[in-house]
């Protein structure tokens, strides 16, 4: 809608955000990126870290990958302590996004939660527009 991402592209982007800010920046995994993730336009070339931006996965695959990422994040949140959230870690020097820097897990999680919240707001906006058009 309005030359913005489709729902499938948006879900693929949220996969990328979890991979980048949890897998890469907080958990310091060397290769956390799923090939169907969609980086933001201002991000370095995703192909450098295994993302196939030309991929056209079916919605079922997108939902399955996203569910796995969210389950991984929920498992972490169920066990993590405040001390661990506040511990400065990194930088992750493996190729990826965000760029190498020292961060706390809490800082990384804020990026994920902010991104998720923004995309839910976009979805609500788009659904309201569609409802108006079909009323």
PDB file of C-alpha atoms in Angstrom:
ATOM      1  CA  UNK A   1       0.000   0.000   0.000  1.00  0.00           C
ATOM      2  CA  UNK A   2       1.376   3.448  -0.943  1.00  0.00           C
ATOM      3  CA  UNK A   3       4.506   1.809  -2.436  1.00  0.00           C
ATOM      4  CA  UNK A   4       5.332   0.218   0.913  1.00  0.00           C
ATOM      5  CA  UNK A   5       6.194  -3.380   1.657  1.00  0.00           C
ATOM      6  CA  UNK A   6       3.627  -6.119   1.322  1.00  0.00           C
ATOM      7  CA  UNK A   7       2.662  -8.115   4.400  1.00  0.00           C
ATOM      8  CA  UNK A   8       5.021 -10.909   3.288  1.00  0.00           C
ATOM      9  CA  UNK A   9       7.926  -8.467   2.874  1.00  0.00           C
ATOM     10  CA  UNK A  10       7.173  -6.915   6.248  1.00  0.00           C
ATOM     11  CA  UNK A  11       7.184 -10.325   7.953  1.00  0.00           C
ATOM     12  CA  UNK A  12      10.470 -11.136   6.200  1.00  0.00           C
ATOM     13  CA  UNK A  13      11.859  -7.840   7.504  1.00  0.00           C
ATOM     14  CA  UNK A  14      10.869  -8.708  11.074  1.00  0.00           C
ATOM     15  CA  UNK A  15      12.801 -11.979  10.662  1.00  0.00           C
ATOM     16  CA  UNK A  16      15.831  -9.937   9.676  1.00  0.00           C
ATOM     17  CA  UNK A  17      15.414  -7.561  12.634  1.00  0.00           C
ATOM     18  CA  UNK A  18      15.351 -10.441  15.137  1.00  0.00           C
ATOM     19  CA  UNK A  19      18.334 -12.065  13.410  1.00  0.00           C
ATOM     20  CA  UNK A  20      20.281  -8.788  13.437  1.00  0.00           C
ATOM     21  CA  UNK A  21      19.502  -7.423  16.874  1.00  0.00           C
ATOM     22  CA  UNK A  22      19.089 -10.641  18.832  1.00  0.00           C
ATOM     23  CA  UNK A  23      21.067 -13.265  16.935  1.00  0.00           C
ATOM     24  CA  UNK A  24      23.933 -11.059  15.776  1.00  0.00           C
ATOM     25  CA  UNK A  25      24.139  -8.162  18.250  1.00  0.00           C
ATOM     26  CA  UNK A  26      22.906  -9.679  21.544  1.00  0.00           C
ATOM     27  CA  UNK A  27      23.628 -13.420  21.242  1.00  0.00           C
ATOM     28  CA  UNK A  28      26.798 -12.762  19.193  1.00  0.00           C
ATOM     29  CA  UNK A  29      26.071 -15.646  16.821  1.00  0.00           C
ATOM     30  CA  UNK A  30      28.494 -15.824  13.894  1.00  0.00           C
ATOM     31  CA  UNK A  31      25.846 -16.485  11.222  1.00  0.00           C
ATOM     32  CA  UNK A  32      22.322 -15.767  12.511  1.00  0.00           C
ATOM     33  CA  UNK A  33      20.739 -14.576   9.262  1.00  0.00           C
ATOM     34  CA  UNK A  34      18.048 -16.568   7.505  1.00  0.00           C
ATOM     35  CA  UNK A  35      18.269 -16.220   3.708  1.00  0.00           C
ATOM     36  CA  UNK A  36      14.650 -15.004   3.397  1.00  0.00           C
ATOM     37  CA  UNK A  37      15.093 -12.049   5.746  1.00  0.00           C
ATOM     38  CA  UNK A  38      14.663  -8.575   4.261  1.00  0.00           C
ATOM     39  CA  UNK A  39      17.025  -5.868   5.502  1.00  0.00           C
ATOM     40  CA  UNK A  40      15.991  -2.221   5.607  1.00  0.00           C
ATOM     41  CA  UNK A  41      17.022  -0.178   2.578  1.00  0.00           C
ATOM     42  CA  UNK A  42      19.742   1.624   4.573  1.00  0.00           C
ATOM     43  CA  UNK A  43      21.399  -1.676   5.570  1.00  0.00           C
ATOM     44  CA  UNK A  44      24.546  -2.996   3.916  1.00  0.00           C
ATOM     45  CA  UNK A  45      24.142  -5.550   1.143  1.00  0.00           C
ATOM     46  CA  UNK A  46      22.451  -8.525   2.802  1.00  0.00           C
ATOM     47  CA  UNK A  47      24.031 -10.944   0.324  1.00  0.00           C
ATOM     48  CA  UNK A  48      27.302 -10.423   2.202  1.00  0.00           C
ATOM     49  CA  UNK A  49      25.834 -12.309   5.149  1.00  0.00           C
ATOM     50  CA  UNK A  50      23.692 -14.861   3.352  1.00  0.00           C
ATOM     51  CA  UNK A  51      20.446 -13.050   2.580  1.00  0.00           C
ATOM     52  CA  UNK A  52      18.804 -13.660  -0.768  1.00  0.00           C
ATOM     53  CA  UNK A  53      16.851 -10.452  -1.359  1.00  0.00           C
ATOM     54  CA  UNK A  54      15.432 -11.890  -4.589  1.00  0.00           C
ATOM     55  CA  UNK A  55      13.881 -14.860  -2.748  1.00  0.00           C
ATOM     56  CA  UNK A  56      10.127 -15.294  -3.099  1.00  0.00           C
ATOM     57  CA  UNK A  57       9.196 -17.707  -0.305  1.00  0.00           C
ATOM     58  CA  UNK A  58       5.639 -18.864   0.203  1.00  0.00           C
ATOM     59  CA  UNK A  59       3.737 -17.324   3.094  1.00  0.00           C
ATOM     60  CA  UNK A  60       3.832 -20.650   4.955  1.00  0.00           C
ATOM     61  CA  UNK A  61       7.644 -20.670   4.904  1.00  0.00           C
ATOM     62  CA  UNK A  62       7.797 -17.054   6.034  1.00  0.00           C
ATOM     63  CA  UNK A  63       5.441 -17.741   8.927  1.00  0.00           C
ATOM     64  CA  UNK A  64       7.363 -20.877   9.946  1.00  0.00           C
ATOM     65  CA  UNK A  65      10.713 -19.059   9.991  1.00  0.00           C
ATOM     66  CA  UNK A  66       9.222 -16.123  11.890  1.00  0.00           C
ATOM     67  CA  UNK A  67       7.596 -18.469  14.419  1.00  0.00           C
ATOM     68  CA  UNK A  68      10.969 -20.111  15.009  1.00  0.00           C
ATOM     69  CA  UNK A  69      12.672 -16.756  15.542  1.00  0.00           C
ATOM     70  CA  UNK A  70       9.962 -15.579  17.937  1.00  0.00           C
ATOM     71  CA  UNK A  71      10.101 -18.889  19.848  1.00  0.00           C
ATOM     72  CA  UNK A  72      13.884 -18.504  20.210  1.00  0.00           C
ATOM     73  CA  UNK A  73      13.450 -14.949  21.462  1.00  0.00           C
ATOM     74  CA  UNK A  74      10.684 -15.960  23.897  1.00  0.00           C
ATOM     75  CA  UNK A  75      12.845 -18.771  25.308  1.00  0.00           C
ATOM     76  CA  UNK A  76      15.637 -16.261  25.910  1.00  0.00           C
ATOM     77  CA  UNK A  77      13.260 -13.783  27.566  1.00  0.00           C
ATOM     78  CA  UNK A  78      11.819 -16.501  29.815  1.00  0.00           C
ATOM     79  CA  UNK A  79      15.246 -17.253  31.275  1.00  0.00           C
ATOM     80  CA  UNK A  80      17.255 -14.034  31.080  1.00  0.00           C
ATOM     81  CA  UNK A  81      18.115 -12.088  34.230  1.00  0.00           C
ATOM     82  CA  UNK A  82      18.262  -8.319  34.580  1.00  0.00           C
ATOM     83  CA  UNK A  83      22.006  -8.630  35.143  1.00  0.00           C
ATOM     84  CA  UNK A  84      22.371 -10.434  31.798  1.00  0.00           C
ATOM     85  CA  UNK A  85      20.177  -7.849  30.034  1.00  0.00           C
ATOM     86  CA  UNK A  86      22.393  -5.043  31.365  1.00  0.00           C
ATOM     87  CA  UNK A  87      25.741  -6.749  30.639  1.00  0.00           C
ATOM     88  CA  UNK A  88      27.694  -5.037  27.862  1.00  0.00           C
ATOM     89  CA  UNK A  89      28.680  -7.536  25.199  1.00  0.00           C
ATOM     90  CA  UNK A  90      30.363  -7.617  21.843  1.00  0.00           C
ATOM     91  CA  UNK A  91      31.201  -6.389  19.480  1.00  0.00           C
ATOM     92  CA  UNK A  92      30.291  -9.206  17.116  1.00  0.00           C
ATOM     93  CA  UNK A  93      33.012  -8.977  14.482  1.00  0.00           C
ATOM     94  CA  UNK A  94      31.331 -11.469  12.120  1.00  0.00           C
ATOM     95  CA  UNK A  95      29.950  -9.948   8.932  1.00  0.00           C
ATOM     96  CA  UNK A  96      26.419  -8.771   9.534  1.00  0.00           C
ATOM     97  CA  UNK A  97      24.175  -6.083  10.809  1.00  0.00           C
ATOM     98  CA  UNK A  98      24.189  -3.993  12.940  1.00  0.00           C
ATOM     99  CA  UNK A  99      27.807  -2.854  12.642  1.00  0.00           C
ATOM    100  CA  UNK A 100      30.177  -4.073  15.356  1.00  0.00           C
ATOM    101  CA  UNK A 101      29.745  -2.216  18.640  1.00  0.00           C
ATOM    102  CA  UNK A 102      29.520  -2.906  22.347  1.00  0.00           C
ATOM    103  CA  UNK A 103      25.854  -3.128  23.399  1.00  0.00           C
ATOM    104  CA  UNK A 104      23.638  -4.513  26.109  1.00  0.00           C
ATOM    105  CA  UNK A 105      20.978  -7.092  25.310  1.00  0.00           C
ATOM    106  CA  UNK A 106      18.412  -4.621  26.651  1.00  0.00           C
ATOM    107  CA  UNK A 107      19.445  -2.070  24.007  1.00  0.00           C
ATOM    108  CA  UNK A 108      19.137  -4.713  21.287  1.00  0.00           C
ATOM    109  CA  UNK A 109      15.737  -5.868  22.507  1.00  0.00           C
ATOM    110  CA  UNK A 110      14.446  -2.281  22.479  1.00  0.00           C
ATOM    111  CA  UNK A 111      15.227  -2.089  18.749  1.00  0.00           C
ATOM    112  CA  UNK A 112      13.320  -5.331  18.106  1.00  0.00           C
ATOM    113  CA  UNK A 113      10.308  -4.274  20.175  1.00  0.00           C
ATOM    114  CA  UNK A 114      10.231  -0.815  18.581  1.00  0.00           C
ATOM    115  CA  UNK A 115      10.365  -2.305  15.084  1.00  0.00           C
ATOM    116  CA  UNK A 116       7.627  -4.833  15.865  1.00  0.00           C
ATOM    117  CA  UNK A 117       5.427  -2.099  17.337  1.00  0.00           C
ATOM    118  CA  UNK A 118       5.921   0.152  14.294  1.00  0.00           C
ATOM    119  CA  UNK A 119       5.022  -2.616  11.852  1.00  0.00           C
ATOM    120  CA  UNK A 120       1.888  -3.514  13.801  1.00  0.00           C
ATOM    121  CA  UNK A 121       0.879   0.155  13.613  1.00  0.00           C
ATOM    122  CA  UNK A 122       1.443   0.143   9.831  1.00  0.00           C
ATOM    123  CA  UNK A 123      -0.678  -3.005   9.508  1.00  0.00           C
ATOM    124  CA  UNK A 124      -3.526  -1.450  11.522  1.00  0.00           C
ATOM    125  CA  UNK A 125      -3.353   1.674   9.372  1.00  0.00           C
ATOM    126  CA  UNK A 126      -3.440  -0.341   6.152  1.00  0.00           C
ATOM    127  CA  UNK A 127      -6.312  -2.517   7.357  1.00  0.00           C
ATOM    128  CA  UNK A 128      -8.322   0.594   8.254  1.00  0.00           C
ATOM    129  CA  UNK A 129      -7.742   2.008   4.764  1.00  0.00           C
ATOM    130  CA  UNK A 130      -8.820  -1.272   3.171  1.00  0.00           C
ATOM    131  CA  UNK A 131     -11.944  -1.376   5.345  1.00  0.00           C
ATOM    132  CA  UNK A 132     -12.841   2.169   4.299  1.00  0.00           C
ATOM    133  CA  UNK A 133     -12.379   1.301   0.632  1.00  0.00           C
ATOM    134  CA  UNK A 134     -14.653  -1.739   0.892  1.00  0.00           C
ATOM    135  CA  UNK A 135     -17.329  -0.186   3.114  1.00  0.00           C
TER     136      UNK A 135
END
